[in-house]
Each structure stands twice: as C-alpha cells, then as structure tokens.
Short mmCIF file of C-alpha atoms in Angstrom, two decimals:
data_model
loop_
_atom_site.label_atom_id
_atom_site.label_comp_id
_atom_site.label_asym_id
_atom_site.label_seq_id
_atom_site.Cartn_x
_atom_site.Cartn_y
_atom_site.Cartn_z
CA MET A 164 -30.00 88.47 56.81
CA ILE A 165 -30.84 87.84 53.03
CA TYR A 166 -27.87 87.37 50.60
CA ASN A 167 -28.93 87.51 46.96
CA ILE A 168 -26.71 85.62 44.59
CA LEU A 169 -27.07 88.30 41.93
CA ASP A 170 -25.26 90.64 44.08
CA TYR A 171 -22.25 88.43 44.10
CA GLY A 172 -22.14 88.04 40.22
CA ALA A 173 -24.42 85.29 39.53
CA ASP A 174 -25.69 85.05 35.87
CA GLY A 175 -29.35 83.64 35.36
CA SER A 176 -28.95 82.90 31.82
CA GLY A 177 -28.15 79.21 32.25
CA LYS A 178 -24.89 79.66 30.24
CA LYS A 179 -22.39 80.70 32.66
CA ASN A 180 -20.96 78.65 35.53
CA CYS A 181 -21.88 80.57 38.75
CA ALA A 182 -20.33 78.28 41.25
CA SER A 183 -17.87 80.86 42.50
CA ALA A 184 -20.57 83.72 43.12
CA ILE A 185 -22.91 81.46 44.83
CA GLN A 186 -20.22 80.08 47.04
CA GLN A 187 -19.11 83.40 48.02
CA ALA A 188 -22.72 84.26 49.11
CA ILE A 189 -22.93 81.05 51.14
CA ASP A 190 -19.88 81.82 52.72
CA VAL A 191 -20.71 85.47 53.69
CA CYS A 192 -24.00 84.11 54.94
CA SER A 193 -22.62 81.61 57.11
CA LYS A 194 -20.91 84.28 59.14
CA THR A 195 -24.09 85.83 60.30
CA GLY A 196 -26.78 83.20 59.65
CA GLY A 197 -29.62 83.87 57.02
CA ARG A 198 -30.84 83.14 53.78
CA VAL A 199 -29.00 82.69 50.57
CA TYR A 200 -31.59 84.01 48.00
CA VAL A 201 -31.65 82.26 44.39
CA PRO A 202 -34.20 84.47 42.32
CA ALA A 203 -36.11 83.28 39.11
CA GLY A 204 -33.60 82.50 36.55
CA ARG A 205 -31.44 79.53 35.38
CA PHE A 206 -28.16 79.24 37.17
CA LEU A 207 -25.58 76.65 36.07
CA SER A 208 -23.18 75.71 38.84
CA GLY A 209 -20.69 73.37 39.90
CA PHE A 210 -19.89 71.92 43.31
CA LEU A 211 -21.51 73.88 46.30
CA GLN A 212 -20.48 73.55 49.90
CA ILE A 213 -23.36 74.57 52.27
CA ARG A 214 -22.20 75.69 55.55
CA SER A 215 -23.71 76.22 59.08
CA ASN A 216 -26.96 78.40 59.54
CA VAL A 217 -27.54 78.76 56.01
CA GLU A 218 -30.73 78.40 54.25
CA LEU A 219 -30.48 78.11 50.37
CA TYR A 220 -33.66 79.36 49.10
CA LEU A 221 -34.82 79.00 45.66
CA GLU A 222 -37.64 81.40 44.55
CA GLN A 223 -40.70 80.31 42.13
CA GLY A 224 -39.00 80.20 38.88
CA ALA A 225 -35.37 79.61 39.96
CA VAL A 226 -33.57 76.62 38.59
CA LEU A 227 -30.19 75.45 40.02
CA ILE A 228 -28.52 73.46 37.21
CA SER A 229 -25.97 70.96 38.08
CA ASP A 230 -22.86 71.23 35.93
CA LEU A 231 -21.80 67.66 35.55
CA GLU A 232 -18.45 68.45 34.53
CA GLU A 233 -17.65 70.57 37.65
CA GLN A 234 -18.36 68.40 40.65
CA LYS A 235 -15.84 68.10 43.28
CA GLY A 236 -15.88 64.64 44.96
CA GLY A 237 -18.86 63.64 42.92
CA TYR A 238 -21.30 65.84 44.55
CA PHE A 239 -23.53 68.90 43.54
CA LEU A 240 -24.58 70.20 46.87
CA TYR A 241 -22.46 69.31 49.86
CA ALA A 242 -22.13 69.77 53.67
CA CYS A 243 -20.20 67.94 56.09
CA HIS A 244 -19.76 68.40 60.09
CA GLU A 245 -22.35 71.31 59.92
CA LYS A 246 -25.29 72.30 61.59
CA ASN A 247 -28.72 74.20 61.02
CA ILE A 248 -28.92 73.80 57.23
CA THR A 249 -32.09 74.29 55.16
CA ILE A 250 -32.71 73.76 51.51
CA SER A 251 -36.14 75.17 50.60
CA GLY A 252 -38.23 77.34 48.19
CA GLN A 253 -40.56 76.74 45.23
CA GLY A 254 -37.73 76.39 42.56
CA GLN A 255 -36.02 73.35 41.21
CA ILE A 256 -32.50 71.76 41.48
CA ASP A 257 -31.80 70.11 38.04
CA GLY A 258 -29.41 67.15 38.18
CA GLN A 259 -29.11 66.91 34.38
CA GLY A 260 -29.28 63.02 34.36
CA ARG A 261 -30.36 63.28 30.77
CA LEU A 262 -26.77 64.03 29.98
CA ARG A 263 -25.49 60.63 31.38
CA PHE A 264 -28.28 58.48 30.37
CA ALA A 265 -28.71 57.06 26.81
CA GLU A 266 -30.66 54.35 24.90
CA ASP A 267 -28.56 51.36 23.81
CA ASN A 268 -29.05 51.18 20.14
CA GLY A 269 -28.81 47.56 20.06
CA ASP A 270 -31.96 46.71 21.82
CA GLY A 271 -34.24 49.08 19.94
CA GLY A 272 -34.90 51.29 23.14
CA TYR A 273 -37.34 49.04 24.51
CA GLN A 274 -39.21 51.19 27.02
CA GLU A 275 -39.13 48.91 29.91
CA CYS A 276 -35.38 48.49 29.95
CA PRO A 277 -33.06 50.75 32.37
CA LEU A 278 -31.02 53.37 30.35
CA ASN A 279 -27.32 52.89 29.77
CA VAL A 280 -24.90 55.15 31.61
CA GLU A 281 -22.33 57.34 29.97
CA GLY A 282 -19.79 59.40 31.84
CA GLU A 283 -19.43 60.09 35.82
CA ARG A 284 -22.38 60.78 37.75
CA PRO A 285 -22.33 62.96 40.85
CA ARG A 286 -24.89 62.86 43.68
CA THR A 287 -27.16 65.61 43.31
CA SER A 288 -26.70 66.29 46.96
CA PHE A 289 -24.64 64.85 49.87
CA PHE A 290 -24.95 65.83 53.65
CA GLU A 291 -22.77 64.11 56.10
CA ASP A 292 -22.87 64.68 60.02
CA ILE A 293 -25.43 67.59 60.00
CA GLU A 294 -27.40 68.38 62.95
CA ASN A 295 -30.84 70.02 62.17
CA LEU A 296 -31.08 69.52 58.63
CA THR A 297 -34.32 70.68 56.95
CA VAL A 298 -35.38 70.13 53.10
CA LYS A 299 -38.60 71.55 52.16
CA ASN A 300 -40.92 72.42 49.20
CA ILE A 301 -38.21 72.24 46.68
CA THR A 302 -38.33 69.98 43.56
CA PHE A 303 -35.40 67.90 42.55
CA TYR A 304 -35.48 67.00 38.92
CA ASP A 305 -33.62 64.50 36.85
CA ALA A 306 -30.91 63.37 39.00
CA ALA A 307 -27.98 61.44 37.47
CA PHE A 308 -27.23 59.55 40.79
CA TRP A 309 -28.68 59.55 44.33
CA THR A 310 -30.78 62.62 44.79
CA LEU A 311 -30.79 63.32 48.51
CA HIS A 312 -28.20 61.26 50.40
CA MET A 313 -28.03 62.08 54.29
CA ALA A 314 -25.48 60.11 56.11
CA GLY A 315 -24.79 60.28 59.82
CA CYS A 316 -27.44 63.05 60.17
CA ARG A 317 -29.52 64.05 63.23
CA ASN A 318 -32.95 65.62 63.53
CA VAL A 319 -33.85 65.85 59.97
CA LEU A 320 -37.19 66.97 58.27
CA VAL A 321 -37.96 66.51 54.74
CA ASP A 322 -41.18 68.03 54.02
CA GLY A 323 -43.33 68.44 51.04
CA ILE A 324 -40.45 68.08 48.42
CA ARG A 325 -40.92 66.49 44.85
CA ILE A 326 -38.44 64.38 43.45
CA LEU A 327 -38.91 63.93 39.54
CA ASN A 328 -36.35 61.59 38.16
CA ASN A 329 -36.20 59.61 35.07
CA ASP A 330 -38.08 56.19 35.97
CA ARG A 331 -35.61 54.34 33.63
CA GLY A 332 -32.74 55.84 35.30
CA PRO A 333 -30.26 53.54 37.24
CA ASN A 334 -29.09 54.44 40.61
CA ASN A 335 -31.20 57.78 40.73
CA ASP A 336 -32.76 56.91 44.26
CA GLY A 337 -34.95 59.40 45.83
CA ILE A 338 -34.16 59.80 49.54
CA ASP A 339 -31.27 57.83 51.26
CA PRO A 340 -31.07 58.18 55.05
CA ASP A 341 -27.95 56.43 55.86
CA CYS A 342 -26.89 55.91 59.62
CA CYS A 343 -29.09 58.81 60.43
CA ARG A 344 -31.07 59.28 63.72
CA ASN A 345 -34.50 61.07 64.27
CA VAL A 346 -35.80 61.73 60.77
CA VAL A 347 -39.31 62.62 59.41
CA ILE A 348 -39.94 62.40 55.68
CA GLN A 349 -43.50 63.53 55.01
CA ASP A 350 -45.97 64.67 52.32
CA CYS A 351 -43.39 64.01 49.29
CA ILE A 352 -43.87 62.94 45.78
CA ILE A 353 -41.11 60.89 44.43
CA GLU A 354 -40.72 59.34 40.84
CA SER A 355 -37.37 57.57 40.29
CA GLY A 356 -36.01 54.48 38.49
CA ASP A 357 -34.14 53.12 41.57
CA ASP A 358 -35.79 52.96 45.14
CA SER A 359 -37.68 55.87 46.22
CA ILE A 360 -36.67 55.99 49.89
CA VAL A 361 -33.73 53.76 50.95
CA VAL A 362 -33.06 53.44 54.74
CA LYS A 363 -29.49 52.06 54.98
CA ALA A 364 -26.27 51.58 57.05
CA THR A 365 -23.39 51.60 54.66
CA LYS A 366 -20.16 50.27 56.09
CA GLU A 367 -18.14 53.34 56.13
CA MET A 368 -21.02 55.69 57.65
CA SER A 369 -21.82 52.91 60.21
CA GLU A 370 -18.28 52.81 61.52
CA ARG A 371 -18.43 56.75 61.76
CA TYR A 372 -22.01 57.38 63.02
CA GLY A 373 -23.42 53.80 64.26
CA ASP A 374 -26.81 52.87 63.79
CA CYS A 375 -29.70 53.89 61.82
CA GLU A 376 -32.84 54.56 63.73
CA ASN A 377 -35.98 56.54 64.49
CA VAL A 378 -37.25 57.14 60.95
CA VAL A 379 -40.86 58.05 59.98
CA ILE A 380 -42.11 58.09 56.50
CA ARG A 381 -45.67 59.14 55.98
CA GLY A 382 -48.02 60.78 53.57
CA CYS A 383 -45.87 60.29 50.51
CA ILE A 384 -46.66 59.04 46.82
CA LEU A 385 -43.99 56.86 45.45
CA HIS A 386 -43.20 55.43 42.02
CA SER A 387 -40.07 53.31 41.35
CA ARG A 388 -39.15 50.60 38.91
CA ASP A 389 -37.45 49.02 42.22
CA SER A 390 -38.74 49.55 45.60
CA ALA A 391 -41.14 52.19 47.04
CA LEU A 392 -39.41 51.82 50.50
CA LYS A 393 -36.19 49.90 50.78
CA ILE A 394 -34.39 48.96 53.88
CA GLY A 395 -30.76 47.68 53.30
CA THR A 396 -29.24 46.13 51.23
CA GLU A 397 -26.35 48.01 52.92
CA SER A 398 -26.91 46.84 56.60
CA TRP A 399 -23.49 46.83 58.34
CA GLY A 400 -25.05 48.63 61.30
CA ASN A 401 -28.26 47.98 63.01
CA ILE A 402 -31.59 49.46 61.61
CA ARG A 403 -34.41 49.79 63.80
CA ASN A 404 -37.46 51.84 64.75
CA ILE A 405 -38.70 52.70 61.31
CA ILE A 406 -42.42 53.46 60.45
CA PHE A 407 -43.77 53.59 56.94
CA SER A 408 -47.42 54.81 56.84
CA ASP A 409 -50.21 56.44 54.85
CA CYS A 410 -48.56 56.31 51.66
CA VAL A 411 -49.59 55.39 47.95
CA VAL A 412 -47.26 53.11 45.95
CA ARG A 413 -47.62 53.20 42.33
CA ASP A 414 -46.30 50.74 39.63
CA CYS A 415 -43.45 49.77 41.74
CA SER A 416 -41.36 46.57 41.29
CA ARG A 417 -41.79 46.14 45.16
CA ALA A 418 -43.58 47.96 47.81
CA VAL A 419 -41.53 47.26 50.72
CA GLY A 420 -38.36 45.38 50.43
CA ILE A 421 -36.35 44.64 53.46
CA TRP A 422 -32.83 43.23 52.81
CA SER A 423 -30.28 41.96 55.51
CA ARG A 424 -26.81 41.21 53.85
CA ASP A 425 -24.04 42.69 56.01
CA GLY A 426 -24.33 41.74 59.73
CA GLY A 427 -26.53 44.49 61.11
CA ARG A 428 -29.76 43.72 62.91
CA ILE A 429 -32.98 45.07 61.31
CA SER A 430 -35.75 45.14 63.97
CA HIS A 431 -38.97 47.03 64.96
CA ILE A 432 -40.32 47.90 61.50
CA TYR A 433 -43.93 49.15 61.40
CA ILE A 434 -45.61 49.34 58.01
CA HIS A 435 -49.43 50.51 57.88
CA HIS A 436 -52.05 51.91 55.78
CA ILE A 437 -50.31 51.49 52.32
CA THR A 438 -52.07 50.92 49.06
CA GLY A 439 -51.25 50.81 45.46
CA ASN A 440 -49.86 48.30 43.03
CA THR A 441 -46.59 46.44 42.08
CA ARG A 442 -45.64 44.86 38.82
CA GLN A 443 -42.88 43.45 36.94
CA TYR A 444 -40.64 45.17 34.53
CA ALA A 445 -38.72 43.60 31.55
CA ASP A 446 -35.03 42.20 32.17
CA CYS A 447 -32.67 43.32 29.44
CA PRO A 448 -29.64 41.01 29.39
CA GLN A 449 -28.20 42.97 26.39
CA ARG A 450 -27.77 46.13 28.36
CA LYS A 451 -24.30 47.04 29.23
CA PHE A 452 -25.28 48.66 32.56
CA ALA A 453 -27.98 47.62 34.94
CA PRO A 454 -29.52 44.84 32.71
CA ARG A 455 -32.49 44.14 35.10
CA TRP A 456 -34.55 45.74 37.74
CA TRP A 457 -34.63 44.19 41.38
CA GLY A 458 -37.96 42.93 42.00
CA LYS A 459 -40.92 40.93 40.22
CA GLY A 460 -43.99 42.54 41.78
CA GLU A 461 -43.88 41.55 45.41
CA PRO A 462 -46.00 43.66 47.86
CA ILE A 463 -43.79 42.56 50.63
CA PHE A 464 -40.17 41.20 50.45
CA ILE A 465 -38.00 40.31 53.33
CA SER A 466 -34.74 38.56 52.57
CA ALA A 467 -31.85 37.60 54.85
CA THR A 468 -29.14 35.53 52.84
CA LYS A 469 -25.23 36.09 52.12
CA ARG A 470 -24.37 38.45 49.18
CA LYS A 471 -22.19 35.67 47.86
CA GLU A 472 -20.57 32.38 48.98
CA GLY A 473 -18.03 32.84 51.56
CA ASP A 474 -19.31 36.28 52.80
CA GLN A 475 -20.23 36.94 56.50
CA ILE A 476 -23.60 35.79 57.55
CA PRO A 477 -26.08 38.56 57.50
CA GLY A 478 -27.65 39.99 60.71
CA MET A 479 -31.22 38.94 61.84
CA ILE A 480 -34.62 40.55 60.77
CA GLU A 481 -37.18 40.38 63.30
CA LYS A 482 -40.16 42.28 64.58
CA VAL A 483 -41.73 43.47 61.47
CA PHE A 484 -45.30 44.55 62.01
CA VAL A 485 -47.47 45.22 58.84
CA ASP A 486 -51.25 46.05 58.82
CA HIS A 487 -53.86 47.63 56.67
CA ILE A 488 -52.37 47.14 53.27
CA ASP A 489 -54.29 47.02 49.96
CA PHE A 490 -52.44 46.20 46.73
CA GLU A 491 -52.62 44.70 43.29
CA SER A 492 -49.72 42.51 42.74
CA GLU A 493 -47.77 40.38 40.24
CA SER A 494 -45.77 38.19 42.78
CA CYS A 495 -46.08 36.85 46.20
CA ILE A 496 -45.49 38.12 49.80
CA PHE A 497 -41.85 36.78 50.01
CA LEU A 498 -40.18 35.89 53.44
CA GLY A 499 -36.80 34.37 52.60
CA GLY A 500 -34.46 33.66 55.23
CA GLU A 501 -31.70 30.89 55.68
CA ALA A 502 -30.89 28.46 58.35
CA TYR A 503 -27.88 30.43 59.20
CA ALA A 504 -30.19 33.61 59.08
CA PRO A 505 -33.67 32.85 59.91
CA ILE A 506 -36.51 35.83 59.73
CA ARG A 507 -38.67 35.84 62.82
CA GLU A 508 -41.57 37.60 64.50
CA ILE A 509 -43.45 38.88 61.42
CA ARG A 510 -47.07 40.02 61.49
CA ILE A 511 -49.04 40.77 58.49
CA GLU A 512 -52.82 41.67 59.24
CA ASN A 513 -55.68 43.02 57.66
CA ALA A 514 -53.95 42.75 54.22
CA VAL A 515 -56.03 42.82 50.91
CA ILE A 516 -53.82 41.49 48.14
CA ARG A 517 -55.20 40.71 44.63
CA TRP A 518 -53.02 39.04 42.18
CA LYS A 519 -53.64 40.47 38.89
CA ARG A 520 -51.93 40.63 35.60
CA GLN A 521 -50.51 44.06 35.06
CA SER A 522 -47.59 43.52 32.46
CA ARG A 523 -46.69 41.01 29.78
CA HIS A 524 -44.46 38.96 32.00
CA ILE A 525 -45.29 35.59 33.44
CA PRO A 526 -44.59 35.35 37.47
CA GLU A 527 -42.13 32.69 37.37
CA LEU A 528 -39.02 33.99 38.89
CA PHE A 529 -37.71 34.85 42.66
CA ASP A 530 -35.43 37.71 42.60
CA GLU A 531 -33.05 37.81 45.55
CA GLN A 532 -30.12 39.80 43.97
CA PRO A 533 -27.65 40.86 45.25
CA SER A 534 -27.07 37.24 46.90
CA GLU A 535 -25.75 33.99 45.87
CA ARG A 536 -29.13 32.82 45.09
CA ASP A 537 -29.49 35.77 42.42
CA VAL A 538 -32.53 35.30 40.09
CA TYR A 539 -34.07 32.06 39.57
CA ASN A 540 -37.00 30.04 38.41
CA HIS A 541 -39.63 29.13 41.20
CA GLU A 542 -43.32 28.40 41.38
CA ILE A 543 -44.96 31.39 42.59
CA PRO A 544 -47.67 31.06 45.28
CA CYS A 545 -49.46 33.93 47.00
CA ILE A 546 -47.20 33.68 49.97
CA TYR A 547 -43.63 32.13 50.29
CA GLY A 548 -41.69 31.43 53.47
CA ARG A 549 -38.33 30.13 53.90
CA PHE A 550 -36.69 29.58 57.37
CA ALA A 551 -39.07 32.01 58.75
CA SER A 552 -40.37 31.49 62.37
CA ASN A 553 -43.37 32.89 64.42
CA VAL A 554 -45.09 34.35 61.37
CA LYS A 555 -48.68 35.14 61.32
CA ILE A 556 -50.36 36.43 58.10
CA GLN A 557 -54.01 37.27 57.98
CA GLY A 558 -56.02 38.98 55.34
CA ASN A 559 -58.27 38.60 52.16
CA PHE A 560 -56.22 37.07 49.19
CA THR A 561 -57.57 36.58 45.72
CA VAL A 562 -56.11 35.46 42.34
CA GLU A 563 -57.70 36.95 39.43
CA GLU A 564 -58.71 34.72 36.50
CA ASP A 565 -55.74 35.86 34.33
CA LEU A 566 -53.24 34.38 36.98
CA LYS A 567 -55.23 31.43 38.02
CA ASP A 568 -53.18 29.07 35.88
CA ILE A 569 -49.84 30.35 37.20
CA ILE A 570 -50.53 31.19 40.99
CA ARG A 571 -52.18 27.97 42.10
CA LYS A 572 -51.17 27.76 45.82
CA LEU A 573 -51.78 30.09 48.64
CA GLU A 574 -48.55 29.36 50.49
CA ILE A 575 -45.16 27.34 50.05
CA THR A 576 -42.90 27.23 53.08
CA GLU A 577 -39.49 25.72 53.39
CA GLY A 578 -37.94 25.06 56.74
CA CYS A 579 -40.42 27.25 58.57
CA GLN A 580 -41.92 26.98 62.18
CA GLY A 581 -44.83 28.62 63.56
CA PHE A 582 -45.90 29.84 60.13
CA THR A 583 -49.73 30.55 60.10
CA VAL A 584 -51.90 32.07 57.09
CA ARG A 585 -55.45 32.91 57.93
CA GLU A 586 -57.77 34.03 55.09
CA GLU A 587 -60.29 36.35 56.60
CA MET A 588 -60.73 40.01 57.68
CA ASP A 589 -61.24 41.29 61.23
#
C-alpha cells in the first residue's frame, strides 16, 4: 500500500507547514502497513510521529524541511515503542541548522571556530525502543542538533545514507546509537562539526534498556572537527562488542576516541583497516557557546577519569584491539587511565603513524575534557600512557621535519605496567 502525502493535502511549495497532512498519511498507513510517499517538492513540516510498519519514502527531488518553531518535545522525526520502521529514498531531510548557527561578530568570524547557537535546537530524528529499524539511502542535511539518535533500539540497519552537516556546528552529531543492540552502520558519508558516530549509554536510556552492544561500523567516510568514532563519554551502562573497520577518516580532531566517565565497563572494541588524517583546530575562548573543539589531533585516544572532583569512579576500559591503521596526525596515541581506573589489555598492531604539521597550531596540549583534568599543557610524545597495563603497541612511527623539534620522544609513561612499544612492521 502506498500513501501519497499529496492526497492528504500536503503542499510542495516549502511555504506551508504540512505536518497535519503528512501525519494523517502516516497514521492511515500504519493500519495496513506500507509506504508513505513524499514526491519531488519542498515540504515544510513540524513534529512527525512515525508508527509501526511504516516506510517513510522520499523520492528523488523531495525535501522534507524541519520547521524549527513547530517541534514537539525537541524532535522532528520521532518514534517510540514501535516496530518495523523504515526511512528511505533518494530525497533529503533538511534540519535547517543554519537558522540556529551564527558567527560571533566579536571574533571576526574566524573559520576554525565553532559557530554560536541561537534559539532552541531539535534533534532531526529520535527513535526510542524500535525493533527492526532501517534507515537507508536518504540524505540528512544541516542538522541543528543530533541527526540520527537511536535509543534502546534492536536490530538496526543504517545503510548508504549521507549526513551533510555544517562542520562548524556544535552538537550536530551524525549517528548516535544509545543503548542499542545489534546495529549495522555501513557505506555512509558523514560530515559534521560534532562527532560523526557516537556509541553511548546515557543514564536514562541505560536504566530503561540496559547495555549497548553488538555494533558494526564499516565502509564509511567520516569528517568531523571532533571524533570520527566516539565511544562514550556517556557510559552509564556497559558498552561492548563494537567493530569499526574499513573506513576513511578525513580532517578529524580524533580518529577514534574512547571515554569512560560514568561507571559502565567498555570492552571488546575492535578497530581495523582505518586510514586518513587527524589535526588540530583552533580554540576560541571568546565564543559564548562551545568555545573549543574536543581533540588535538590524536589518532587513538582512550581516557578513563572522573568528570569532576567528587564524581563516581568511571568504569574500566579493557580489551581494545587495533590493527592496520594508517594516519597522518598532529598529536599522540593517548592512553590515559587513573590509579583508580586503569586501562588494560590494549593491542595496537601494524600501525603506520606519521606525525606531520597540518595546521597552524603547535602540539603542546592534552585535552581530556570533560574531566577534572580538562585541557592542560604537556610535552607531546608519539605515544603516551598513564596507568595503562598490559599494553602492546607495534608499528612504523615517523616524525616529519616540521615537528621534530616538538615531538622528541617515542613514548612517555606514568604509572604503567607491561607497556611495550615495538617499532617495526610484521
């Protein structure tokens, strides 16, 4: 069964809010199961609730535009406690982030700075407790906040989508699997200011749905001024069995970042066949909102520490296996635990890292935000370890001439046991 939104009164001029017409098509479709068809045209809409057994299909040339003033609960596309939902087609979903991001006239609009935020920002989509969720081929454009947030979902396929956000936009994450199980994210192109893909376990969703596990991310091209792949920082539940493979990381602040902050255990993380570059972007302390990016150009960043003094002890990070990575980077491989939260069983093999100047910034800072350590000056080696045990790192490590006066040591370790670095390739 196909339900064309034009038959329910939708207007493709982009000037009239069509939420009631589109919602009516969705509600009728859910009774039989089928496809809600969005033809070519520009359709402005407020909050839409997607229901079970509905495929929302956007034809080539169709643009579904988020009316930022008409979003119930802070979401554009929303579904909760449903099953068998698909978002698909060759069309575009426009989050209109440009209406919420602005330059700060006080800093002259420096192009490395995060943009300021004005007004409320809804998520482009939020899907909670959905069984059998598919998102394929669609293009998400210019999100004002998180683009594709999936919480407590099971049996998820995200295939061949494009997320094209402003790479100076704060909090415009690409894909956020939050306490989800059995997820495949493949063949996607993601450009964002905030992290491209974030695997997390937020407090509320962890209490409702338990751990986040069994997530495969492969064949993607990722660009972010934060991390390409991030695990945490929200780590209230356990996060395990995550595979990140066969991807290209382009001009990211970090390639892979793993944060434990909130008590959950992060384990069995597999990262392989990743290539690209990581670099530093400017901090902009004069900004009113988001004055600095997270990351200083690290290819691998693993951190277990408290958010702030007096907080609970973070959970353990262990069993992280990395192989066949090839990066040009501006900062170190960072493995930073604490005496109360050691990192253990880390393997990095067949790694090729070239430390090369790619920005105007000098590598001189460690960035552990959000944490009580925050951002601070530190000598930058090729590899840094703090309270990390049973670590083996092997690869080909070179420092280009333009950084040899700054990155002078292969490794610096503090409080580590069984920390081995071998400079050779198998």
